PDB file of C-alpha atoms in Angstrom:
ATOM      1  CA  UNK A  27     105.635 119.305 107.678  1.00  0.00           C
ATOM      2  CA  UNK A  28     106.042 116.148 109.628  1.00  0.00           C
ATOM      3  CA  UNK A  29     109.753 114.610 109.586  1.00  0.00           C
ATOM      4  CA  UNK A  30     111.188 111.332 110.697  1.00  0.00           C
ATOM      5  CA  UNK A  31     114.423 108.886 110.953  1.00  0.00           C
ATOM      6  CA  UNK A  32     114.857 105.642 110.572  1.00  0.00           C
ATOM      7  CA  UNK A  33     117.743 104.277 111.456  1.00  0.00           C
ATOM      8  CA  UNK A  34     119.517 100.845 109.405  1.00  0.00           C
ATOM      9  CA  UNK A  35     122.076 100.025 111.794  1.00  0.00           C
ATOM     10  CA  UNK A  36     124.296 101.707 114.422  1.00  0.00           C
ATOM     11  CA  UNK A  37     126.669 104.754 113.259  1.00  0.00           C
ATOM     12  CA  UNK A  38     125.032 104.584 109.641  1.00  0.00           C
ATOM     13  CA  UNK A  39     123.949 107.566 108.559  1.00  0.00           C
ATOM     14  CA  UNK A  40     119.797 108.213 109.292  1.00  0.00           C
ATOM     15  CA  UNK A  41     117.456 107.697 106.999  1.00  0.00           C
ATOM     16  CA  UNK A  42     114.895 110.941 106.386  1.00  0.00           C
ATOM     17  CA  UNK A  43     110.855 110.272 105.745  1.00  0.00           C
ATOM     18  CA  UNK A  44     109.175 114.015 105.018  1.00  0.00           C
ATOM     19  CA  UNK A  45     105.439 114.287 104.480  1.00  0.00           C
ATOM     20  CA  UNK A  46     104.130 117.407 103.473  1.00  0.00           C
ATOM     21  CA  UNK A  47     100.475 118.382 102.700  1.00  0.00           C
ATOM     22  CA  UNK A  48      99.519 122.008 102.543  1.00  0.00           C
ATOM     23  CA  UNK A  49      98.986 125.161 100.550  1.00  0.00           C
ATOM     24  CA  UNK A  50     101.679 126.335  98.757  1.00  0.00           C
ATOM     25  CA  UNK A  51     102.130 129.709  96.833  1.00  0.00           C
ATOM     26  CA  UNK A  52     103.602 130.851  93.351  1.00  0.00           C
ATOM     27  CA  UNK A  53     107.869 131.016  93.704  1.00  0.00           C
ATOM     28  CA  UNK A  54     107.455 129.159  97.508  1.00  0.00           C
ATOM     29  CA  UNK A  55     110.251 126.356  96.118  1.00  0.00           C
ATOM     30  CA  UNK A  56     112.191 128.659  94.099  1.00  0.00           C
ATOM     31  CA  UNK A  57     115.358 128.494  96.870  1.00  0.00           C
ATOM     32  CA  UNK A  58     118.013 125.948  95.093  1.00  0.00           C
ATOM     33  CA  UNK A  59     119.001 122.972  96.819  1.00  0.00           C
ATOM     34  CA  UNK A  60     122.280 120.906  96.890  1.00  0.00           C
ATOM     35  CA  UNK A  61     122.541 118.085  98.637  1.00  0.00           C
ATOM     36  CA  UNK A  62     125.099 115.341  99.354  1.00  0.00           C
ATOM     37  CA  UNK A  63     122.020 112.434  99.959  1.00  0.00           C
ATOM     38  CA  UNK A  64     119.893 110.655  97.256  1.00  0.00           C
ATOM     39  CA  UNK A  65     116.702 111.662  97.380  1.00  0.00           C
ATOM     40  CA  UNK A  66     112.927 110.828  96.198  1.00  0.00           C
ATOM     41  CA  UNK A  67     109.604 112.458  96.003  1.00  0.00           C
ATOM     42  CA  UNK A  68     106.151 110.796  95.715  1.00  0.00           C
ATOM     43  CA  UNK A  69     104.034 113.204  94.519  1.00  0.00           C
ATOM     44  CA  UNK A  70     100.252 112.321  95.512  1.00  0.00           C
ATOM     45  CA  UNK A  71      98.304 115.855  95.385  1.00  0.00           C
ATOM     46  CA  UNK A  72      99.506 118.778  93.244  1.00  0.00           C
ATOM     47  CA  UNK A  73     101.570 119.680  89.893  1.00  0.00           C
ATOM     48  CA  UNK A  74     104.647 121.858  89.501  1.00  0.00           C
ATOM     49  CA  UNK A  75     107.651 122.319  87.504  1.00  0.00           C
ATOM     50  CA  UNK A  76     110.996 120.679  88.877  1.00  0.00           C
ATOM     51  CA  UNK A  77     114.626 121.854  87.611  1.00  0.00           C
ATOM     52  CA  UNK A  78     116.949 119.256  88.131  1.00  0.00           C
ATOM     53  CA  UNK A  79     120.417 120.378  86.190  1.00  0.00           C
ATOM     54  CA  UNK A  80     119.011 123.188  84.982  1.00  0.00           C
ATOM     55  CA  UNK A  81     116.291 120.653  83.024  1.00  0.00           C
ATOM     56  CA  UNK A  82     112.277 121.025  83.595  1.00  0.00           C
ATOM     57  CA  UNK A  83     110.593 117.761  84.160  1.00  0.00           C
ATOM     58  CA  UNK A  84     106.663 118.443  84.999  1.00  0.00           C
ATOM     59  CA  UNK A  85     105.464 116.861  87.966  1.00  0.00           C
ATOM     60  CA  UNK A  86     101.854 115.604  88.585  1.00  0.00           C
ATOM     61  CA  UNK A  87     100.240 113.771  91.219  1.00  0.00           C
ATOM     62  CA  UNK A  88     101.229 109.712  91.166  1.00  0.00           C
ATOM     63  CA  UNK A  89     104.980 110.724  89.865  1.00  0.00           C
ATOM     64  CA  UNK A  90     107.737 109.622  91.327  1.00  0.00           C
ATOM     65  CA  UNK A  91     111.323 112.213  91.033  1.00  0.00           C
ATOM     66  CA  UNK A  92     115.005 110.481  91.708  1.00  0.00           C
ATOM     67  CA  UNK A  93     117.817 112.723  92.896  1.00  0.00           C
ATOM     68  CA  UNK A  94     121.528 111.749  92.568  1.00  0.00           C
ATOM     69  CA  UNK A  95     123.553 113.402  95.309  1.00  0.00           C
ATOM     70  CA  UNK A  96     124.505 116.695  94.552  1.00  0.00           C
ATOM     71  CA  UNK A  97     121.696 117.494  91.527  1.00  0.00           C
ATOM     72  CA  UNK A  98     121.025 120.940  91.892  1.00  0.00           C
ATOM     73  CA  UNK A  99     117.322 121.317  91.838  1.00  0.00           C
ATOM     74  CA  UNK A 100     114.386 123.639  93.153  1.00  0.00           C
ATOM     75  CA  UNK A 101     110.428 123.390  92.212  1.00  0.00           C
ATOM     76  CA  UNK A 102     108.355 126.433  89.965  1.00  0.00           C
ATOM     77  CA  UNK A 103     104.844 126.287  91.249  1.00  0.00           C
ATOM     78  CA  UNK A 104     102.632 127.812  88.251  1.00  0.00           C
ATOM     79  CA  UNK A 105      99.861 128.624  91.098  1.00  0.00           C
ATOM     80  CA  UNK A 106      98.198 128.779  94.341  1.00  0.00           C
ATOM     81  CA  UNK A 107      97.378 125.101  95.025  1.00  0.00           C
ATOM     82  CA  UNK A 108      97.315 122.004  97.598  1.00  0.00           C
ATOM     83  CA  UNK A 109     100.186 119.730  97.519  1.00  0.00           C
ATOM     84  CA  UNK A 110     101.057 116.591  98.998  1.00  0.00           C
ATOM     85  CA  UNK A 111     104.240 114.569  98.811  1.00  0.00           C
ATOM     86  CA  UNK A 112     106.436 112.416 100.433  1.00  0.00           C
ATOM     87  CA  UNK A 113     110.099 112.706 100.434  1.00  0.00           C
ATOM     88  CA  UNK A 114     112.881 110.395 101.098  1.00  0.00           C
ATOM     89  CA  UNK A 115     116.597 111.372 102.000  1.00  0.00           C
ATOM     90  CA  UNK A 116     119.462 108.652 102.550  1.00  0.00           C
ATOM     91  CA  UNK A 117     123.287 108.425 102.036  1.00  0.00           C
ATOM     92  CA  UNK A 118     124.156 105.460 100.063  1.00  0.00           C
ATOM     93  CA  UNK A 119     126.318 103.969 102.540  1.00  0.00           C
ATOM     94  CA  UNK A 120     122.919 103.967 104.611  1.00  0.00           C
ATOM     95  CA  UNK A 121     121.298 101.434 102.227  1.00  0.00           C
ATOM     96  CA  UNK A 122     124.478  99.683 101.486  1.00  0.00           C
ATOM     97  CA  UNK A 123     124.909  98.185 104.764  1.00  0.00           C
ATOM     98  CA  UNK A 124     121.342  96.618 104.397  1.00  0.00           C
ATOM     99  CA  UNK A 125     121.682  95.090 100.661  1.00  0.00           C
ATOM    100  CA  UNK A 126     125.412  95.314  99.915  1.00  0.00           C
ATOM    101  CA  UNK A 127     125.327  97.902  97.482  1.00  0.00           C
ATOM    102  CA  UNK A 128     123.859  96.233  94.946  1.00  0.00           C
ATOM    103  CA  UNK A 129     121.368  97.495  92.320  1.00  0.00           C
ATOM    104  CA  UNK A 130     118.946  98.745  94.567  1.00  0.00           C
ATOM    105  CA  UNK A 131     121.484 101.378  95.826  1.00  0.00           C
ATOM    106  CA  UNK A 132     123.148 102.239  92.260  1.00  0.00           C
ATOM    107  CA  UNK A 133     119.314 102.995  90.789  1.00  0.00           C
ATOM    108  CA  UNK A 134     119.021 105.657  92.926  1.00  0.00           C
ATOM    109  CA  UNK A 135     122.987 106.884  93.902  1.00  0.00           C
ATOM    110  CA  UNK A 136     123.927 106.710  89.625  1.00  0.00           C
ATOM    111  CA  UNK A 137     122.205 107.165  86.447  1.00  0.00           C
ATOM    112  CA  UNK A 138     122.017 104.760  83.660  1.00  0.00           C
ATOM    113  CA  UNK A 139     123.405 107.425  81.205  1.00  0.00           C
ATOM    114  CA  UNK A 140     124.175 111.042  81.858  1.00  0.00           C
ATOM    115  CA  UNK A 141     122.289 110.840  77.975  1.00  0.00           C
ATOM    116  CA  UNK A 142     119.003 109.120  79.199  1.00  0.00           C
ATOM    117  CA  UNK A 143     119.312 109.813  83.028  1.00  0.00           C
ATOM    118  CA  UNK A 144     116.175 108.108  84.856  1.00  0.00           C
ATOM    119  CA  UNK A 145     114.948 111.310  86.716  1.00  0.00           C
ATOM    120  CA  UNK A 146     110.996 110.552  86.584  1.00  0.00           C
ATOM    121  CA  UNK A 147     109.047 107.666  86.865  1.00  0.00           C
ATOM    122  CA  UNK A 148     104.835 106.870  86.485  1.00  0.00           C
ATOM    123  CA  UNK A 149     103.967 103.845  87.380  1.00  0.00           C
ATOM    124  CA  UNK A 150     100.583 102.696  86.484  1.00  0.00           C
ATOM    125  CA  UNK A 151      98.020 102.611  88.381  1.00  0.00           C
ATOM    126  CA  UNK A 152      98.121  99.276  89.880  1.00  0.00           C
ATOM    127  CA  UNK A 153     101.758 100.126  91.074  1.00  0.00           C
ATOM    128  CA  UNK A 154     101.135 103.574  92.486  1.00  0.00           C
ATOM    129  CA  UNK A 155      97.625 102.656  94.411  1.00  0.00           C
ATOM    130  CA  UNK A 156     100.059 100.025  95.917  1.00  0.00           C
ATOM    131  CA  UNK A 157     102.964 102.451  96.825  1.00  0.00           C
ATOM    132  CA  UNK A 158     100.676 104.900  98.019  1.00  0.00           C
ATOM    133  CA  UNK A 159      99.315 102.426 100.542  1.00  0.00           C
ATOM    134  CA  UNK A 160     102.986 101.244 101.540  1.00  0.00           C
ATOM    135  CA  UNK A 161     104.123 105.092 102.051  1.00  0.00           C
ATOM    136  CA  UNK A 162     101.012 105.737 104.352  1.00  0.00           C
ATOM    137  CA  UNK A 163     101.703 102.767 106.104  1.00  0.00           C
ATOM    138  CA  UNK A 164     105.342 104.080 106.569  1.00  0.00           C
ATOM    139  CA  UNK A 165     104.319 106.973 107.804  1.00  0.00           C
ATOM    140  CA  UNK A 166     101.456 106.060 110.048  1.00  0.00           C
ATOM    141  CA  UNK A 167     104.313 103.449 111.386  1.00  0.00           C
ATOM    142  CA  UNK A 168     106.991 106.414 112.481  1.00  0.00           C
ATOM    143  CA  UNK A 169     103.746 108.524 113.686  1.00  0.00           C
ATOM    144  CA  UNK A 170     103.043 105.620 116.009  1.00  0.00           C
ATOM    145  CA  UNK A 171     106.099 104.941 117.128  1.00  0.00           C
ATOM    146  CA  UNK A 172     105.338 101.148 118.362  1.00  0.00           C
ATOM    147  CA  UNK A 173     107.515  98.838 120.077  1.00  0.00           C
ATOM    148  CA  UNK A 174     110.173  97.181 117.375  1.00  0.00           C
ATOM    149  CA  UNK A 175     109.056 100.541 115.259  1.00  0.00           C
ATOM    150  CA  UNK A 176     111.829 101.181 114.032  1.00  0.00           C
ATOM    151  CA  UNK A 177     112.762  97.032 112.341  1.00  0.00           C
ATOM    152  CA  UNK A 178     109.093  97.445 111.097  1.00  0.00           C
ATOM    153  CA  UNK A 179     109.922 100.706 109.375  1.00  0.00           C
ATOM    154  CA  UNK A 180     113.099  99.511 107.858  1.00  0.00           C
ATOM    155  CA  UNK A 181     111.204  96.954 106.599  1.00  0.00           C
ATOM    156  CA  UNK A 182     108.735  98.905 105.007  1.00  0.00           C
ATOM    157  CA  UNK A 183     110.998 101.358 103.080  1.00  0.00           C
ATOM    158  CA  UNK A 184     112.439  98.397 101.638  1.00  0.00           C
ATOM    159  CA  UNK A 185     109.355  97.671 100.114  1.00  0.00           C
ATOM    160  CA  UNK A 186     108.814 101.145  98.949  1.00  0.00           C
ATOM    161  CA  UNK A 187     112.570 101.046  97.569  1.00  0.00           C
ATOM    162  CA  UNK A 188     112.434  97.754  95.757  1.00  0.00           C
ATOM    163  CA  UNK A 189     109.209  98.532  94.560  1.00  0.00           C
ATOM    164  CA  UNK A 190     110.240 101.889  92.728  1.00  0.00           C
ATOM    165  CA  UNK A 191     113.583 100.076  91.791  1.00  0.00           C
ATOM    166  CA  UNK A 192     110.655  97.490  89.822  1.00  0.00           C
ATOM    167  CA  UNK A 193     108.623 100.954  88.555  1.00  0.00           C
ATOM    168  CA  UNK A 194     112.171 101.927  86.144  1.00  0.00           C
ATOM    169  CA  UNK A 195     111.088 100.535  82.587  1.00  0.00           C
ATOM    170  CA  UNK A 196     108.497 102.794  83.077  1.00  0.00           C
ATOM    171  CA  UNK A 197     110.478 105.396  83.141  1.00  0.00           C
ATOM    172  CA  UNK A 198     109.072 108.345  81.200  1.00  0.00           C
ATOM    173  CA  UNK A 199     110.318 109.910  78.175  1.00  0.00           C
ATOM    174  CA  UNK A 200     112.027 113.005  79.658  1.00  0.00           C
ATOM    175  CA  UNK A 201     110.347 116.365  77.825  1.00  0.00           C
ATOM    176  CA  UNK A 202     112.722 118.688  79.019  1.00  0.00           C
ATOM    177  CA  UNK A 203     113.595 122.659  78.796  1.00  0.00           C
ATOM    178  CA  UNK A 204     116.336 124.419  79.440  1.00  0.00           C
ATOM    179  CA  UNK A 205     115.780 126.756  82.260  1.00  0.00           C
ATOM    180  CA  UNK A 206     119.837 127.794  82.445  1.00  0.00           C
ATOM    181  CA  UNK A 207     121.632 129.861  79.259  1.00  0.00           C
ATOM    182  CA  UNK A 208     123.177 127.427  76.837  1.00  0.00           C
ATOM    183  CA  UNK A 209     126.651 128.006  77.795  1.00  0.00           C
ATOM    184  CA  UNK A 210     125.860 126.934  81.425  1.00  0.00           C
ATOM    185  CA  UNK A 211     123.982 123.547  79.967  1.00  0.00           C
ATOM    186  CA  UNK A 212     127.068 122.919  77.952  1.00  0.00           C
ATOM    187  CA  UNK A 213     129.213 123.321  80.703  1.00  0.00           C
ATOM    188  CA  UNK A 214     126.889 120.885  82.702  1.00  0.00           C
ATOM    189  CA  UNK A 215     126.730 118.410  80.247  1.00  0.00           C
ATOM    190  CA  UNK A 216     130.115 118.346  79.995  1.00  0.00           C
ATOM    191  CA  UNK A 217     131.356 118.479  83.679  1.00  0.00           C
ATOM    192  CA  UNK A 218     128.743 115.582  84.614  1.00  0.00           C
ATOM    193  CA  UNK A 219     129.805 113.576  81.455  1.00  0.00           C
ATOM    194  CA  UNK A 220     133.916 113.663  81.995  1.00  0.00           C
ATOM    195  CA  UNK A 221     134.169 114.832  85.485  1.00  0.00           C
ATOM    196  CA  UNK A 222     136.345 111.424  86.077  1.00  0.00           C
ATOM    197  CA  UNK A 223     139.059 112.880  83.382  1.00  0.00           C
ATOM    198  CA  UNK A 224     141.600 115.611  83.876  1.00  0.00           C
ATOM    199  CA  UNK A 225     139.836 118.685  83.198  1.00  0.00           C
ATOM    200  CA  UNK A 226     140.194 122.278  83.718  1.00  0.00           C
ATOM    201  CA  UNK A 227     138.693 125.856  83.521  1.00  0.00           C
ATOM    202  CA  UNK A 228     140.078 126.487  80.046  1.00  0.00           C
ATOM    203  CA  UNK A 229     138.815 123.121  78.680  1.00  0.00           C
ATOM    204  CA  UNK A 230     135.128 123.958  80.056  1.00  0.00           C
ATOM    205  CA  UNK A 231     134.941 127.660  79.139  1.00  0.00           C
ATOM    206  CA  UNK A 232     135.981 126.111  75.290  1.00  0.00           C
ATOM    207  CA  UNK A 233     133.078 123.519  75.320  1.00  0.00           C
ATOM    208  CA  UNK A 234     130.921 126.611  76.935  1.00  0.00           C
ATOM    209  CA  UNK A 235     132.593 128.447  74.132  1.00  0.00           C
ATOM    210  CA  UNK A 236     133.154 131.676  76.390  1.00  0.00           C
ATOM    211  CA  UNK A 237     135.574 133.154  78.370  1.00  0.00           C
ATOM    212  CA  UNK A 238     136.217 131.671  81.992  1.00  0.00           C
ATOM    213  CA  UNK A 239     135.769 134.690  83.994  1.00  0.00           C
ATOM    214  CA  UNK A 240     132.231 134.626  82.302  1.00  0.00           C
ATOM    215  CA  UNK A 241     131.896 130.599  82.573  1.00  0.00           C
ATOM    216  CA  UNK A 242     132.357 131.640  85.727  1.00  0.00           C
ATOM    217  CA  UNK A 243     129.930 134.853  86.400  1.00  0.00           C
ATOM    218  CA  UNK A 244     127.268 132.244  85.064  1.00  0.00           C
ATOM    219  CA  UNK A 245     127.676 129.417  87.507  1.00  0.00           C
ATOM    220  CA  UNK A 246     128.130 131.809  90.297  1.00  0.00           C
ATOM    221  CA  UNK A 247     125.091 133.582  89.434  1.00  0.00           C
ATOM    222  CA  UNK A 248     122.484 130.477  88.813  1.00  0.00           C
ATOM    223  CA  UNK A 249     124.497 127.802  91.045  1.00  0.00           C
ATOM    224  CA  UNK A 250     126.025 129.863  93.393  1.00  0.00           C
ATOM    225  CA  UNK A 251     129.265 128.297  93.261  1.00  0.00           C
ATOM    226  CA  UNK A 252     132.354 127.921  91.025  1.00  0.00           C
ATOM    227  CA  UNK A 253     132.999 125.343  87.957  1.00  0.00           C
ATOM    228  CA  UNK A 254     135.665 123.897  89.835  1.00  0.00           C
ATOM    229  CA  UNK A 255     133.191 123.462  93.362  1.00  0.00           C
ATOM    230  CA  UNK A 256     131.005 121.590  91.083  1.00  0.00           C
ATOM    231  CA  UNK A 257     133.367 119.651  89.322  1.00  0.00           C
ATOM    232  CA  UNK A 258     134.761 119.024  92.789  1.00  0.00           C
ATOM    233  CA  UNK A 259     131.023 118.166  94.211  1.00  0.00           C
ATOM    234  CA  UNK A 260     130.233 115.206  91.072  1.00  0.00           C
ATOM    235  CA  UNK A 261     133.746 113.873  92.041  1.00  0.00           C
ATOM    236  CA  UNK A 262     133.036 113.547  95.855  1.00  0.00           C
ATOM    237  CA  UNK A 263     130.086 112.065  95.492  1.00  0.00           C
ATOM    238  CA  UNK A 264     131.140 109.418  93.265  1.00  0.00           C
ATOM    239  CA  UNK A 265     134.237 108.705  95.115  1.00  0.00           C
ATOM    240  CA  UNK A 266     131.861 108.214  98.511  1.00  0.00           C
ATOM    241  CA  UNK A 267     129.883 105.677  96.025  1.00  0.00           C
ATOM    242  CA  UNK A 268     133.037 103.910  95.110  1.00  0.00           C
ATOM    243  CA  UNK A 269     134.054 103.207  99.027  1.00  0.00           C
ATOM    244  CA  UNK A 270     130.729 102.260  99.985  1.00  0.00           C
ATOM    245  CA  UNK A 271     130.814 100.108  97.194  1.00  0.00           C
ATOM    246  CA  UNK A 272     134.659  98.642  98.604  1.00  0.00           C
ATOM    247  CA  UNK A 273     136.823  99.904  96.330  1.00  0.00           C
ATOM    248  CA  UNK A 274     140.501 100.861  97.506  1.00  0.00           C
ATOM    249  CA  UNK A 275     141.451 104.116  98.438  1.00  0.00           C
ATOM    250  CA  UNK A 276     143.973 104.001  95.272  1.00  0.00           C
ATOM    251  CA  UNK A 277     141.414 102.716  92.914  1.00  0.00           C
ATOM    252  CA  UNK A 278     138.593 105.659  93.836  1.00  0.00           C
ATOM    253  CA  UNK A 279     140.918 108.382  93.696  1.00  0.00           C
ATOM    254  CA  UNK A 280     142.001 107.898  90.020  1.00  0.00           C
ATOM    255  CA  UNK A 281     138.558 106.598  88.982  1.00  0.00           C
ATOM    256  CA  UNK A 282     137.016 109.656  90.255  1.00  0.00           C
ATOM    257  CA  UNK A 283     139.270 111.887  88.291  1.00  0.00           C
ATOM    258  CA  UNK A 284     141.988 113.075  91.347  1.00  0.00           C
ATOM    259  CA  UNK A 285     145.276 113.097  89.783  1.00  0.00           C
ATOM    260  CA  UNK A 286     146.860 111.848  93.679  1.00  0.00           C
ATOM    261  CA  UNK A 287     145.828 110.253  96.310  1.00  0.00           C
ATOM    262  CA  UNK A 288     147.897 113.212  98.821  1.00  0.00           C
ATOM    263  CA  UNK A 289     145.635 115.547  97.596  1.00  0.00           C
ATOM    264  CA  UNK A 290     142.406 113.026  97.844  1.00  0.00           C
ATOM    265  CA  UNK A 291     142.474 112.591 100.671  1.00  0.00           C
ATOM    266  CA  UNK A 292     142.965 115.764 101.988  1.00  0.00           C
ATOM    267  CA  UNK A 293     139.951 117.025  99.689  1.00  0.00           C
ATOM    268  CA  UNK A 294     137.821 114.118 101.264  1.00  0.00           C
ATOM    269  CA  UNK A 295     138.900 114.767 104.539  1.00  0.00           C
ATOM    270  CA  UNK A 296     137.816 118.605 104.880  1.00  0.00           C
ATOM    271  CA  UNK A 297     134.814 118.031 102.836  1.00  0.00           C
ATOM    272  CA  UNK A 298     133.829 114.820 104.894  1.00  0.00           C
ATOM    273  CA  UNK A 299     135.893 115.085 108.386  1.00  0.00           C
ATOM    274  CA  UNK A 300     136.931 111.521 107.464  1.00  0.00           C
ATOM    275  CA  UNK A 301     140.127 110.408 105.787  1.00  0.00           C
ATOM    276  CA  UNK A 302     139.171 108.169 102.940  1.00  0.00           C
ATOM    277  CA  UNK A 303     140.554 105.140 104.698  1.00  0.00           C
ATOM    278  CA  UNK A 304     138.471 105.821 108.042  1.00  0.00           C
ATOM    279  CA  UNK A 305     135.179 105.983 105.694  1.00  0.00           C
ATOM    280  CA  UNK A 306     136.005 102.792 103.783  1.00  0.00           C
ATOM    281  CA  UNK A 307     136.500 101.004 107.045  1.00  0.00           C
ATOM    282  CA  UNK A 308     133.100 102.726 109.046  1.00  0.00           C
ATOM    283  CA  UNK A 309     130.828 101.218 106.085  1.00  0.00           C
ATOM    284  CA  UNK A 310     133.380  97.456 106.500  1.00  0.00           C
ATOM    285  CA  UNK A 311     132.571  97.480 109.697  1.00  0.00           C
ATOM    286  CA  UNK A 312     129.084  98.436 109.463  1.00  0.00           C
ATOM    287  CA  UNK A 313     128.925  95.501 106.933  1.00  0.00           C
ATOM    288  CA  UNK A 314     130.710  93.052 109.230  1.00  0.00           C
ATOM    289  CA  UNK A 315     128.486  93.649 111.945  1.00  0.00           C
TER     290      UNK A 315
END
């Protein structure tokens, strides 16, 4: 595994670029992951399974996968086999000092619908051959490490980005399979669909339609945490979305589905070290500057 930063401008969070090209065995990517950055993977050697949601999307060489912060996801591999990929990880806020949070963030930090989420992409082959080359490049660029590198590299990924942000109407039909029981999907659906409203245990466990104590056995046992850390998770990461983006501290805690902006902030603060203030203004000033 080779791993490198890029870096957009002082005190914004890093920018990750992981190539991988190996072997890899039956049940190697079966560990669940949860993070708080987008994230995308080129695939350009290999096929697997990848759960994102508890959904199966299959994954062959020339696709491209988007990850919303926080999608819970891990890969099935059905066999032995060589596979190469690259992988991008950024926080928002890192790309929206560089374009001011404009489309090119909200493609890859938001979904057009939690009904038709864009989670896979296959360009044709014009447009892969094309980002293949440009990822290579990026990568033979960080490996290099010449003078200016790091301007050069910036300005590479933001041909990668802009060029994937041009690959969404070809977007593919999603053929997906549950790989989570049916109350857990419901309970998903309906978390990631009204996690801005007032909702609680009782109200998910009825959509679920089973008890909470066993709402809550499930999401313990597949995600490892509780309905509420999840509900909590989906609301965090849109509220970081909505500062980056310069909405008031007010404004993002009731459009994010807090019910005060007391408890907000003291939520965002031992989740994020920040007070919601202090992170509007670090991504102002990053702006500004």
């Amino acid at each position: 595994m080779e791993q490198y930063c890029i870096h957009a401008v002082p005190d914004a969070p890093e920018i990750r670029l992981i190539y991988i090209k190996g072997m890899h065995s039956v049940n190697s990517w079966r560990s669940e992951v949860n993070l708080s950055q987008c994230k995308i993977n080129l695939f350009v050697e290999g096929h697997s399974y990848i759960i994102i949601n508890g959904k199966s999307h299959v994954a062959n060489a020339g696709d491209i996968l988007l990850y919303r912060p926080h999608d819970i996801h891990y890969g099935d591999i059905p066999y032995e086999q060589m596979i190469e990929y690259f992988e991008l990880l950024f926080e928002p806020a890192a790309l929206a000092c560089l374009t001011g949070g404009d489309a090119l963030v909200r493609l890859f930090a938001e979904r057009v619908s939690e009904q038709q989420p864009i989670v896979l992409l296959r360009p044709d082959a014009e447009r892969l051959k094309s980002l293949n080359e440009s990822f290579y490049r990026l990568l033979n660029c960080l490996r290099e490490n010449p003078a200016h590198g790091n301007l050069m590299a910036l300005s590479m990924l933001l041909e990668i980005l802009c060029a994937i942000h041009a690959c969404r109407e070809y977007a593919a039909p999603l053929q997906s399979a549950s790989f989570y029981p049916t109350p857990l999907m419901a309970a998903l659906d309906y978390i990631n669909g009204h996690f801005q409203e007032s909702i609680t245990n009782a109200t998910i466990s009825g959509v679920a339609a089973v008890s909470p104590s066993y709402l809550n056995r499930l999401f313990r046992k597949y995600l490892h945490c509780t309905p509420h850390a999840y509900l909590l998770s989906r609301r965090m990461a849109y509220a970081r979305n909505c500062l980056v983006r310069g909405a008031s501290v007010t404004e993002t805690c009731y459009m994010a589905g807090f019910q005060d902006s007391a408890s907000f902030a003291a939520i965002f603060k031992r989740i994020t070290g920040l007070t919601p203030s202090r992170f509007r203004q670090n991504n102002f000033e990053r702006d500004r500057n």
